[in-house]
mmCIF file of C-alpha atoms and ligand atoms in Angstrom:
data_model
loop_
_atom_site.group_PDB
_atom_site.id
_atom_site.type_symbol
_atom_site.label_atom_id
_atom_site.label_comp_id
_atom_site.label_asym_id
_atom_site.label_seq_id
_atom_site.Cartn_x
_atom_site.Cartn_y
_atom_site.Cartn_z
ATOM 1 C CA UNK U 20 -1.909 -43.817 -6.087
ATOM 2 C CA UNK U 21 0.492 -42.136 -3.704
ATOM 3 C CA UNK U 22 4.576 -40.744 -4.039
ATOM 4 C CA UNK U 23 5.979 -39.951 -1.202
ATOM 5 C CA UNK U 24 6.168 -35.888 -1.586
ATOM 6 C CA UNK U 25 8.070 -33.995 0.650
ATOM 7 C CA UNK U 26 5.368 -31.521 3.028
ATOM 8 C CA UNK U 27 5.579 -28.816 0.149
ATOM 9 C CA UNK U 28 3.863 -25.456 -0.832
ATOM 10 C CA UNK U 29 3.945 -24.622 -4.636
ATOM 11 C CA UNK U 30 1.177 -21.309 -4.267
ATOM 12 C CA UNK U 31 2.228 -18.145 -1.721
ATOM 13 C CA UNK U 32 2.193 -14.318 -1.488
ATOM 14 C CA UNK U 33 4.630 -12.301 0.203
ATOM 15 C CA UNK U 34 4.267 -8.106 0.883
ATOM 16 C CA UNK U 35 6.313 -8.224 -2.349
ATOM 17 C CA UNK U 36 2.798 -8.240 -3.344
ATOM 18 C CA UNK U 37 -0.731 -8.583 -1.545
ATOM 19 C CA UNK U 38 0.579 -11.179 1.568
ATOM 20 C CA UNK U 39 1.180 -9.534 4.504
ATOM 21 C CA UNK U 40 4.521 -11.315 5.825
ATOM 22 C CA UNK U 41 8.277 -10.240 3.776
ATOM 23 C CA UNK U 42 9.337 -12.861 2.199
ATOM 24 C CA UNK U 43 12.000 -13.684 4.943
ATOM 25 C CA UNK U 44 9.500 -14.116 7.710
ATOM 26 C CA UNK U 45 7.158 -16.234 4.891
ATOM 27 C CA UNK U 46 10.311 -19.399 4.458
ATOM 28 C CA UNK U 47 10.743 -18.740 8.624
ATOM 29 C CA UNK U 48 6.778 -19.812 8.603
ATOM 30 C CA UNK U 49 7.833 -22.613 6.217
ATOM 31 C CA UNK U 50 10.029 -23.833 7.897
ATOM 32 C CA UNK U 51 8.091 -24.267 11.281
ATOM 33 C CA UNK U 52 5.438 -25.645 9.538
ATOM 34 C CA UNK U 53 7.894 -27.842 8.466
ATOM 35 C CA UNK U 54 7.828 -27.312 4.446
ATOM 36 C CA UNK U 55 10.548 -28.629 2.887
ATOM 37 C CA UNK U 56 9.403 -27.382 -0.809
ATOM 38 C CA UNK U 57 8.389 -24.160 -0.949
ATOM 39 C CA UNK U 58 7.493 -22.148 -4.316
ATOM 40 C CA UNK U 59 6.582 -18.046 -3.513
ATOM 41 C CA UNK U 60 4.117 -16.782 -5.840
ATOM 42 C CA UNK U 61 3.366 -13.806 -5.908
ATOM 43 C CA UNK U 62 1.098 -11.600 -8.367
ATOM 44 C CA UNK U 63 3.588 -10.388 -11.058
ATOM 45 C CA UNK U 64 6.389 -9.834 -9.617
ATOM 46 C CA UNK U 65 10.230 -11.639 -8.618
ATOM 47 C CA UNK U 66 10.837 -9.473 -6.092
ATOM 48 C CA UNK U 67 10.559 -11.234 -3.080
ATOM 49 C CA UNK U 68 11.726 -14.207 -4.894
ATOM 50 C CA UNK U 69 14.963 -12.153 -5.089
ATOM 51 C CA UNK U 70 14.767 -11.396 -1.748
ATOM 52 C CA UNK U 71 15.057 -15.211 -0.702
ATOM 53 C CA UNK U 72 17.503 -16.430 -2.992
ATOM 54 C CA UNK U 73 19.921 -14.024 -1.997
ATOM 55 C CA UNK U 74 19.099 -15.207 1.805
ATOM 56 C CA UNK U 75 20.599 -18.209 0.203
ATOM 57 C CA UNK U 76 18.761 -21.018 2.827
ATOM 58 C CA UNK U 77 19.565 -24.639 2.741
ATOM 59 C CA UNK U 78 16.913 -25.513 4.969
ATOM 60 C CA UNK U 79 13.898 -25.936 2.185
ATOM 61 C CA UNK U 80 14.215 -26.458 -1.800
ATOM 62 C CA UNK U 81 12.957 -22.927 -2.903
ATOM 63 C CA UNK U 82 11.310 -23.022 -6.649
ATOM 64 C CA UNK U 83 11.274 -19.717 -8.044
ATOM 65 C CA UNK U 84 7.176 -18.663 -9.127
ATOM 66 C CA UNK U 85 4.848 -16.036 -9.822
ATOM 67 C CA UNK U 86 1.437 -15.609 -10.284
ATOM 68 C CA UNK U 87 0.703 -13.825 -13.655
ATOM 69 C CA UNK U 88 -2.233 -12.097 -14.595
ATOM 70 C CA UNK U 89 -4.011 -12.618 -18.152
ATOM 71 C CA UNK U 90 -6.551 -12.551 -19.967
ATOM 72 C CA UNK U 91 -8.810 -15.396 -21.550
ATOM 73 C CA UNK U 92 -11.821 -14.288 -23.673
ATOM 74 C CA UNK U 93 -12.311 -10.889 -21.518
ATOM 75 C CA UNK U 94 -12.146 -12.709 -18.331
ATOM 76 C CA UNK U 95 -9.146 -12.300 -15.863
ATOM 77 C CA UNK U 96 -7.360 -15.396 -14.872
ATOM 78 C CA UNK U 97 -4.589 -16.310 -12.918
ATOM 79 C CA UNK U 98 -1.226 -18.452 -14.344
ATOM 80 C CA UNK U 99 1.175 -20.134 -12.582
ATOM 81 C CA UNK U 100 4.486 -20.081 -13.224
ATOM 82 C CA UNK U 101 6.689 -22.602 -11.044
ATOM 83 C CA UNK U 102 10.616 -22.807 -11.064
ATOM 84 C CA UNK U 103 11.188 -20.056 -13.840
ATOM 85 C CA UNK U 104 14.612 -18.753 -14.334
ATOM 86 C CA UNK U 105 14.241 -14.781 -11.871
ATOM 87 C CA UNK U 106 17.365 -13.113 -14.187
ATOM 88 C CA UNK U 107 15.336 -14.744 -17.443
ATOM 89 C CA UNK U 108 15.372 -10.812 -19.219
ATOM 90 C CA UNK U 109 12.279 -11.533 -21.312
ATOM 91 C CA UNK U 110 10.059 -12.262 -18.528
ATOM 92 C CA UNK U 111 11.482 -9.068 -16.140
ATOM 93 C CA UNK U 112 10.438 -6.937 -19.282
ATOM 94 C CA UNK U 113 6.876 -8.372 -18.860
ATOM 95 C CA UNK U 114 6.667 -7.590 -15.715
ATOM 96 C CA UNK U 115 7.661 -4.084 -15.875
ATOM 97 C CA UNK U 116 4.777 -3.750 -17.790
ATOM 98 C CA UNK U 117 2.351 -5.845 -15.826
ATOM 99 C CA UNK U 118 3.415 -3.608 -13.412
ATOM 100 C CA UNK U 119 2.468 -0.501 -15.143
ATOM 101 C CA UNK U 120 -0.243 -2.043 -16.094
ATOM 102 C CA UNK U 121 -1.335 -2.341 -12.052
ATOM 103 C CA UNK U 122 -0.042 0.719 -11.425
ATOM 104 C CA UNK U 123 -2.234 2.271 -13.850
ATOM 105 C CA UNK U 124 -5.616 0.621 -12.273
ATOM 106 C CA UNK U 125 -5.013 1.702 -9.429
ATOM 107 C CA UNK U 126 -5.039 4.918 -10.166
ATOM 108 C CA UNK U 127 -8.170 4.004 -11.738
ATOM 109 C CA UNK U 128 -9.845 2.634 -9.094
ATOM 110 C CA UNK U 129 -9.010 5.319 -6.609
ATOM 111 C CA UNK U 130 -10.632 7.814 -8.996
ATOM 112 C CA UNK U 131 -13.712 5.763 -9.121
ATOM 113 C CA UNK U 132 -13.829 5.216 -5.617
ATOM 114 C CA UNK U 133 -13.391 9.385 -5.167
ATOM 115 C CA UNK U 134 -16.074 10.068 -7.309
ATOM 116 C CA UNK U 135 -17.738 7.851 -5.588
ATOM 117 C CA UNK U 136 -17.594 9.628 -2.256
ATOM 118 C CA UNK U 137 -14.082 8.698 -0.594
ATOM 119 C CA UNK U 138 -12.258 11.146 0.613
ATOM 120 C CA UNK U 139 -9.182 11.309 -1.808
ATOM 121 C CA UNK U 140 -6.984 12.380 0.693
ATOM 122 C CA UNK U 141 -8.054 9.529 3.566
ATOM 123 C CA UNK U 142 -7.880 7.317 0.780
ATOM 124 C CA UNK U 143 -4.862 8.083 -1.048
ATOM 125 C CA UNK U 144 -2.231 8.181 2.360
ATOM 126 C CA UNK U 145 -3.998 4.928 3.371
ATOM 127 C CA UNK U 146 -3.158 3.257 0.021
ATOM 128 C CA UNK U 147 0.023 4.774 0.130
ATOM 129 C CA UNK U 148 0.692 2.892 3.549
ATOM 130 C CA UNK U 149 -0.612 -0.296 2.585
ATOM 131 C CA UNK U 150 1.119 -1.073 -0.778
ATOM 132 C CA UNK U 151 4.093 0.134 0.390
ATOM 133 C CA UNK U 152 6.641 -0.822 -2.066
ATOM 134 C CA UNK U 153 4.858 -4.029 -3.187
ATOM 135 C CA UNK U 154 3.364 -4.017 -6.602
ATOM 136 C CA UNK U 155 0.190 -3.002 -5.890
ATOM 137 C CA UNK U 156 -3.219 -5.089 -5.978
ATOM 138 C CA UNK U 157 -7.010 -4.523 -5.005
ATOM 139 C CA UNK U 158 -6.036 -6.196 -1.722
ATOM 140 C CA UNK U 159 -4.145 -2.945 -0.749
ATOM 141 C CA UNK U 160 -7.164 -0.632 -1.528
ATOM 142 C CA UNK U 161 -9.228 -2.978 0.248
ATOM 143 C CA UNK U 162 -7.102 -2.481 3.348
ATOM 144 C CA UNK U 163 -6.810 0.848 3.218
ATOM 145 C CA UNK U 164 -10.947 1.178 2.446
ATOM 146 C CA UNK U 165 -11.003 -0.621 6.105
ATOM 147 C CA UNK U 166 -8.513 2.052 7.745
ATOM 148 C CA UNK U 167 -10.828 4.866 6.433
ATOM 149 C CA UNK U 168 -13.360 3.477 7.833
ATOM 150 C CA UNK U 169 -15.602 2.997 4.593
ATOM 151 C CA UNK U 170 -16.239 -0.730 5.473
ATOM 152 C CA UNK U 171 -15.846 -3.123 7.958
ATOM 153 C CA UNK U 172 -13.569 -5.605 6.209
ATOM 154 C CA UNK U 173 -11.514 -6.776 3.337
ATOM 155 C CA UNK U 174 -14.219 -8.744 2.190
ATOM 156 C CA UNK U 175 -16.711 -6.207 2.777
ATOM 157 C CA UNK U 176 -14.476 -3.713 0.414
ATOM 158 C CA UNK U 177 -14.888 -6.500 -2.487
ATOM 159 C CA UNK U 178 -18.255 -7.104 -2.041
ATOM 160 C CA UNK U 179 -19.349 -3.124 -2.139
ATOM 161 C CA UNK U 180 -16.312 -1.502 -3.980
ATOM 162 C CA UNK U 181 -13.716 -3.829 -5.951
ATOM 163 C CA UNK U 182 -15.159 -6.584 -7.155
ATOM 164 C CA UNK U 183 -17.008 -8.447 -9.993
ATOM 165 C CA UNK U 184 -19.352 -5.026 -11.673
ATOM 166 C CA UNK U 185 -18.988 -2.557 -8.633
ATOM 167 C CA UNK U 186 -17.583 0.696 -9.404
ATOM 168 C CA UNK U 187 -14.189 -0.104 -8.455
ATOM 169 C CA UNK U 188 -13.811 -2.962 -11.342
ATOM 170 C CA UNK U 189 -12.065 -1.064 -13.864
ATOM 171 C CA UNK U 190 -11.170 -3.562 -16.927
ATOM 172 C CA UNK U 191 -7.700 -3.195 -18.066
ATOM 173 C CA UNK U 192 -5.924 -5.215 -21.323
ATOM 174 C CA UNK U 193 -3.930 -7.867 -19.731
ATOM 175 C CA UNK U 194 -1.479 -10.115 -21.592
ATOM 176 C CA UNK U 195 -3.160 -12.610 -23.083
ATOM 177 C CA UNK U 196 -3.318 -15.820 -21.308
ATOM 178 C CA UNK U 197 -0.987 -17.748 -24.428
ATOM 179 C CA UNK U 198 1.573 -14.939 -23.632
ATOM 180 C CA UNK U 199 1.680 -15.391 -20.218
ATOM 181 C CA UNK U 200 2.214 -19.275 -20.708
ATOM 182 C CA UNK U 201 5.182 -18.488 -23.606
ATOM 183 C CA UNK U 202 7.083 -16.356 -21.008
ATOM 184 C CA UNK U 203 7.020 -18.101 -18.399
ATOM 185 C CA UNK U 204 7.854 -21.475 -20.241
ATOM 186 C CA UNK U 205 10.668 -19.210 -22.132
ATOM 187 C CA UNK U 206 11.930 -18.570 -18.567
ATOM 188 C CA UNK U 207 11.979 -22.292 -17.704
ATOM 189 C CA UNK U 208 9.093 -22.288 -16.129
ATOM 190 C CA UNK U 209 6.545 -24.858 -15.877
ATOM 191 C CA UNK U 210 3.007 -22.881 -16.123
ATOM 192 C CA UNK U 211 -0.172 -23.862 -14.128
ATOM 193 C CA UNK U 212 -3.265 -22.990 -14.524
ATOM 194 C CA UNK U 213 -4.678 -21.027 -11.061
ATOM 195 C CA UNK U 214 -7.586 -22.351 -9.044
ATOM 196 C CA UNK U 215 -9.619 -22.507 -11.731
ATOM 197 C CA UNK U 216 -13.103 -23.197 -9.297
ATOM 198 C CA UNK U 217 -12.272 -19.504 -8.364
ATOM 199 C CA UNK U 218 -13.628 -17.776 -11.699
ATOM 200 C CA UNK U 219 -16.799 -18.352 -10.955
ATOM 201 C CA UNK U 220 -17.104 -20.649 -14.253
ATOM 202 C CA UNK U 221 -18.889 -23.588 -14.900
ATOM 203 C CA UNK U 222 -17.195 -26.802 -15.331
ATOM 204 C CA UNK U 223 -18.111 -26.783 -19.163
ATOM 205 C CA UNK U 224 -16.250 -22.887 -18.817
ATOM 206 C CA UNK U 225 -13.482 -24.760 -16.712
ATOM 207 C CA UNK U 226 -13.129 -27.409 -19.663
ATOM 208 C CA UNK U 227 -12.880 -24.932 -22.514
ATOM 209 C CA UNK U 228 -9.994 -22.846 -20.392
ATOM 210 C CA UNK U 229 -8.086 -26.107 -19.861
ATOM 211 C CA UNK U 230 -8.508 -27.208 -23.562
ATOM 212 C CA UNK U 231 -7.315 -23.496 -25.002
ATOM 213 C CA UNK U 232 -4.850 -23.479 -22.149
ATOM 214 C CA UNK U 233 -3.217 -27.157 -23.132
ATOM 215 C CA UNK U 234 -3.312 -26.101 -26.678
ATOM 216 C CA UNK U 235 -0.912 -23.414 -25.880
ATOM 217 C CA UNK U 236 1.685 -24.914 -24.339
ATOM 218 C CA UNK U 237 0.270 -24.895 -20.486
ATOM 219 C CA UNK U 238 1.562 -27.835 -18.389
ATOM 220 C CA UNK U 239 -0.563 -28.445 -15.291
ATOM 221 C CA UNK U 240 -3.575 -26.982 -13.211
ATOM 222 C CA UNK U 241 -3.901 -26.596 -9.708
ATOM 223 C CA UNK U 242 -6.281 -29.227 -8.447
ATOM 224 C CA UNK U 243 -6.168 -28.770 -4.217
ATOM 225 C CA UNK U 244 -6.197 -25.351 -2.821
ATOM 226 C CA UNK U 245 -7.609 -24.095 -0.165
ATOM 227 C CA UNK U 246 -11.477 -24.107 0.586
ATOM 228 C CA UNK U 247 -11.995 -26.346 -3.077
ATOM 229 C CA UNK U 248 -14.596 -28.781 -2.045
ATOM 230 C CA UNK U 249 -13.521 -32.745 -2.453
ATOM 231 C CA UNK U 250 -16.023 -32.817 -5.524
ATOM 232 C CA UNK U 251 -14.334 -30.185 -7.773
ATOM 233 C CA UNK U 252 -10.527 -31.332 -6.276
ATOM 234 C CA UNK U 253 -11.681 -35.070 -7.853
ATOM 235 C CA UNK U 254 -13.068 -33.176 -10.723
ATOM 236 C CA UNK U 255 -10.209 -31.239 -11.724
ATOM 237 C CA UNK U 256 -8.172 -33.996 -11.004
ATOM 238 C CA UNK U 257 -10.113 -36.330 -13.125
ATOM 239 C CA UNK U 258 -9.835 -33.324 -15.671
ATOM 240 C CA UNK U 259 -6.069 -32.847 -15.817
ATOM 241 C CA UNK U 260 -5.857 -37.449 -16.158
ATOM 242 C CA UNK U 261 -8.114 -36.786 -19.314
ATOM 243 C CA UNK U 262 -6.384 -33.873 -20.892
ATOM 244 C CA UNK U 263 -3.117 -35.944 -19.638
ATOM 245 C CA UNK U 264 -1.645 -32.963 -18.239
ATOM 246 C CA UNK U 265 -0.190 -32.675 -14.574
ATOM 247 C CA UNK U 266 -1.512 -31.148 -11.494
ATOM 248 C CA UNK U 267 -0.135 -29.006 -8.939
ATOM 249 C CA UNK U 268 -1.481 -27.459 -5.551
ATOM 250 C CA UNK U 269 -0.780 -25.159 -2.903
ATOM 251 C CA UNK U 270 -2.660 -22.893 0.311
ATOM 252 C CA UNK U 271 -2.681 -19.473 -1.760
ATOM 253 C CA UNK U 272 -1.471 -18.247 1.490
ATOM 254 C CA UNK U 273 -1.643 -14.543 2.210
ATOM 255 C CA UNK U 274 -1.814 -13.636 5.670
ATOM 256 C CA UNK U 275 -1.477 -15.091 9.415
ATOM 257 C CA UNK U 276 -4.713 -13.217 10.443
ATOM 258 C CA UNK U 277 -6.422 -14.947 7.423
ATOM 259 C CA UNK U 278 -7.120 -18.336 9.840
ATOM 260 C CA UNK U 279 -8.620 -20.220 7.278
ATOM 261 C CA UNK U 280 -5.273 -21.111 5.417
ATOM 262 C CA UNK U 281 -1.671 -21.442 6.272
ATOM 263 C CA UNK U 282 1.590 -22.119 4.462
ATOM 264 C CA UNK U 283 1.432 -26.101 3.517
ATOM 265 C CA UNK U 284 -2.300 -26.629 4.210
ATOM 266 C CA UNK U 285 -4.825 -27.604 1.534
ATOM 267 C CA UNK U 286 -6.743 -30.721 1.012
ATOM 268 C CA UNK U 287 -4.217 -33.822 -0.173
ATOM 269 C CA UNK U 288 -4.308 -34.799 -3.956
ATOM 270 C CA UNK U 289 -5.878 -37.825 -4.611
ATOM 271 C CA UNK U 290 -3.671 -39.400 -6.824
ATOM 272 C CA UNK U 291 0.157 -37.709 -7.276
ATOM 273 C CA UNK U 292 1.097 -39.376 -10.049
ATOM 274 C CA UNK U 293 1.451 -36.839 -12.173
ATOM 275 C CA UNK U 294 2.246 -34.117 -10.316
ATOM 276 C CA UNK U 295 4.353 -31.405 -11.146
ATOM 277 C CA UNK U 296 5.909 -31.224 -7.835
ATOM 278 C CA UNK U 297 8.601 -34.306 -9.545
ATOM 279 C CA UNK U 298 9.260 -33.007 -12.428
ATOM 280 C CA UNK U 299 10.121 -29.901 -10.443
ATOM 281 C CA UNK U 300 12.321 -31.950 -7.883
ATOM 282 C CA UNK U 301 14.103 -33.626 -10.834
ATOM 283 C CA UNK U 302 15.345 -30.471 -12.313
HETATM 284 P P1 AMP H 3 -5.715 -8.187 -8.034
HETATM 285 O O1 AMP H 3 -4.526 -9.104 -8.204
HETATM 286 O O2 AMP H 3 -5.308 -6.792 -7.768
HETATM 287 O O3 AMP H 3 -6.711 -8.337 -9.129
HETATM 288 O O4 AMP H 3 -6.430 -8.685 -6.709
HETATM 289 C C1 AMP H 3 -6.764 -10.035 -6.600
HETATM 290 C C2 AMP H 3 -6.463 -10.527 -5.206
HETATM 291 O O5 AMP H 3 -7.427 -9.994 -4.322
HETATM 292 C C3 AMP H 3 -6.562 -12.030 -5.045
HETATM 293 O O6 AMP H 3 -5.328 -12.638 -5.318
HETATM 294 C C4 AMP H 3 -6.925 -12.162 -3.595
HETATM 295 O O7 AMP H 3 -5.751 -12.092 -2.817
HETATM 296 C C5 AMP H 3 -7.742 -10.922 -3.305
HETATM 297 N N1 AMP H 3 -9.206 -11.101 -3.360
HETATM 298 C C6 AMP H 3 -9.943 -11.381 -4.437
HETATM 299 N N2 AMP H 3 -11.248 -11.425 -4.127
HETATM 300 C C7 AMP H 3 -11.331 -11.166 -2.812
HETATM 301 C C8 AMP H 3 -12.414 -11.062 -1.887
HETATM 302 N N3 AMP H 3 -13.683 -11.245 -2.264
HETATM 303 N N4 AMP H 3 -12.126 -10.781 -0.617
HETATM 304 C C9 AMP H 3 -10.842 -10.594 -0.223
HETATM 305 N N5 AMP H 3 -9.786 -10.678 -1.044
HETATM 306 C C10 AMP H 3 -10.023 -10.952 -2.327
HETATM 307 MN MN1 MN H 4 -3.729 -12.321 -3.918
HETATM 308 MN MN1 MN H 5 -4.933 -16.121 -7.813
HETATM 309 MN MN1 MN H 6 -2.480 -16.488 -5.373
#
């Protein structure tokens, strides 16, 4: 079953946090790629979501999002929040301390990655350069990691520094995953469970996250993204008809030089009939 959605984008980062365009030049790429809905994203912060409604455009229906990060049963995961209210004082409070709480990781990292053998000073002027003022993510230390020369790439920096048990994967306590869903629905927001093929979780995993995650108030998961396979896209799909909640989708877009995805490309939803993207467009 089909609607006829405008092209739209409901998943993007700006260098408010780990993308690498500002937020302006991210709705100019919109808008030559011809999005006409376009939600920005990024991890834990309204910043550049600030930056673009006082741009005040009238060429694409902005939704105001974030990407929060929380907790579920000592594993990270990512939620969604789409068309939440950016003055809404309950959720800036939360991020001011999601933000120390990055801030504070970082730092941890870098230690990690000192002890490990980095030069603190290469490391700590390359970081400084590449979070900038955005709030600051792995991403950044990855890039800097590849201006230091200590790897070859951003991937390469996961694989042997940041990533899943490497000595740059410092634990912190995030928000729990309900409280992440309460704020952003306090806010107005409609909140979507990320990518969830991305956790490395089985589908049995996957089922338990969406059941815990419906049960506390979460509205949708994100069933096309890109590089999901058409198997799991059907399955989550199939998942979110069962569990009757709605879907949503978007590229995760980051980066121009990243040429496997670009603003308003993933794989087409199946069946749109419960999307979030009307419910949005009705409000
Ligand atoms: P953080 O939000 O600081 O935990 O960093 C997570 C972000 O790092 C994700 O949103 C991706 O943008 C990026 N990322 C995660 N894993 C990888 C990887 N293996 N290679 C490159 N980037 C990654
Ligand atoms: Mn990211
Ligand atoms: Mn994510
Ligand atoms: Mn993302």
């Amino acid at each position: 079953m089909s609607t006829l959605f405008p092209k739209y984008d409901l998943h993007c980062h700006s260098t408010a946090s780990d993308g690498s365009l500002p937020p302006e030049e991210l709705l100019q790429r919109a808008l030559d790629r011809r999005v006409e809905v376009l939600s920005l994203t990024d991890h834990d912060t309204l910043n550049g979501v600030k930056k673009i409604i006082e741009q005040k455009n009238e060429l694409l229906k902005f939704i105001p999002g974030l990407e929060l990060t929380a907790n579920w049963n000592n594993r990270m995961l990512h939620i969604v929040g789409l068309g939440v209210d950016p003055a809404d004082c309950n959720l800036n409070s939360y991020l001011r301390r999601l933000n120390e709480l990055r801030q504070k990781r970082a730092d941890k990292i870098c230690e990690r990655l000192i002890k490990a053998g980095i030069s603190r000073e290469a490391l700590c002027a390359a970081v400084k350069i590449h979070a900038a003022d955005a709030i600051i993510g792995r991403p950044h230390i990855a890039k800097a990691l590849v201006d230091i020369g200590a790897v070859n790439s951003e991937q390469a920096a996961f694989k042997q520094y940041l990533g899943a048990g490497k000595t740059g994967d410092v634990k912190m306590d995030w928000p729990g995953f309900e409280e992440a869903i309460a704020v952003i629905k306090g806010a107005g927001g409609e909140a979507v469970l990320a990518h969830p093929t991305k956790y490395k979780m089985t589908f049995t995993k996957i089922r338990s996250v969406v059941t815990d995650f419906v049960s506390e108030g979460g509205t949708a998961i994100e069933a096309s993204y890109t590089g999901i396979s058409p198997n799991h896209q059907a399955e989550l799909e199939r998942l979110a008809r069962k569990m009757d909640i709605m879907i949503s989708a978007g590229s995760d877009f980051h980066s121009p030089s990243y040429g496997w995805t670009d603003i308003g490309k993933f794989p087409p939803v199946l069946d749109d009939s419960n999307h979030v993207l009307a419910k949005l467009l009705q409000a």
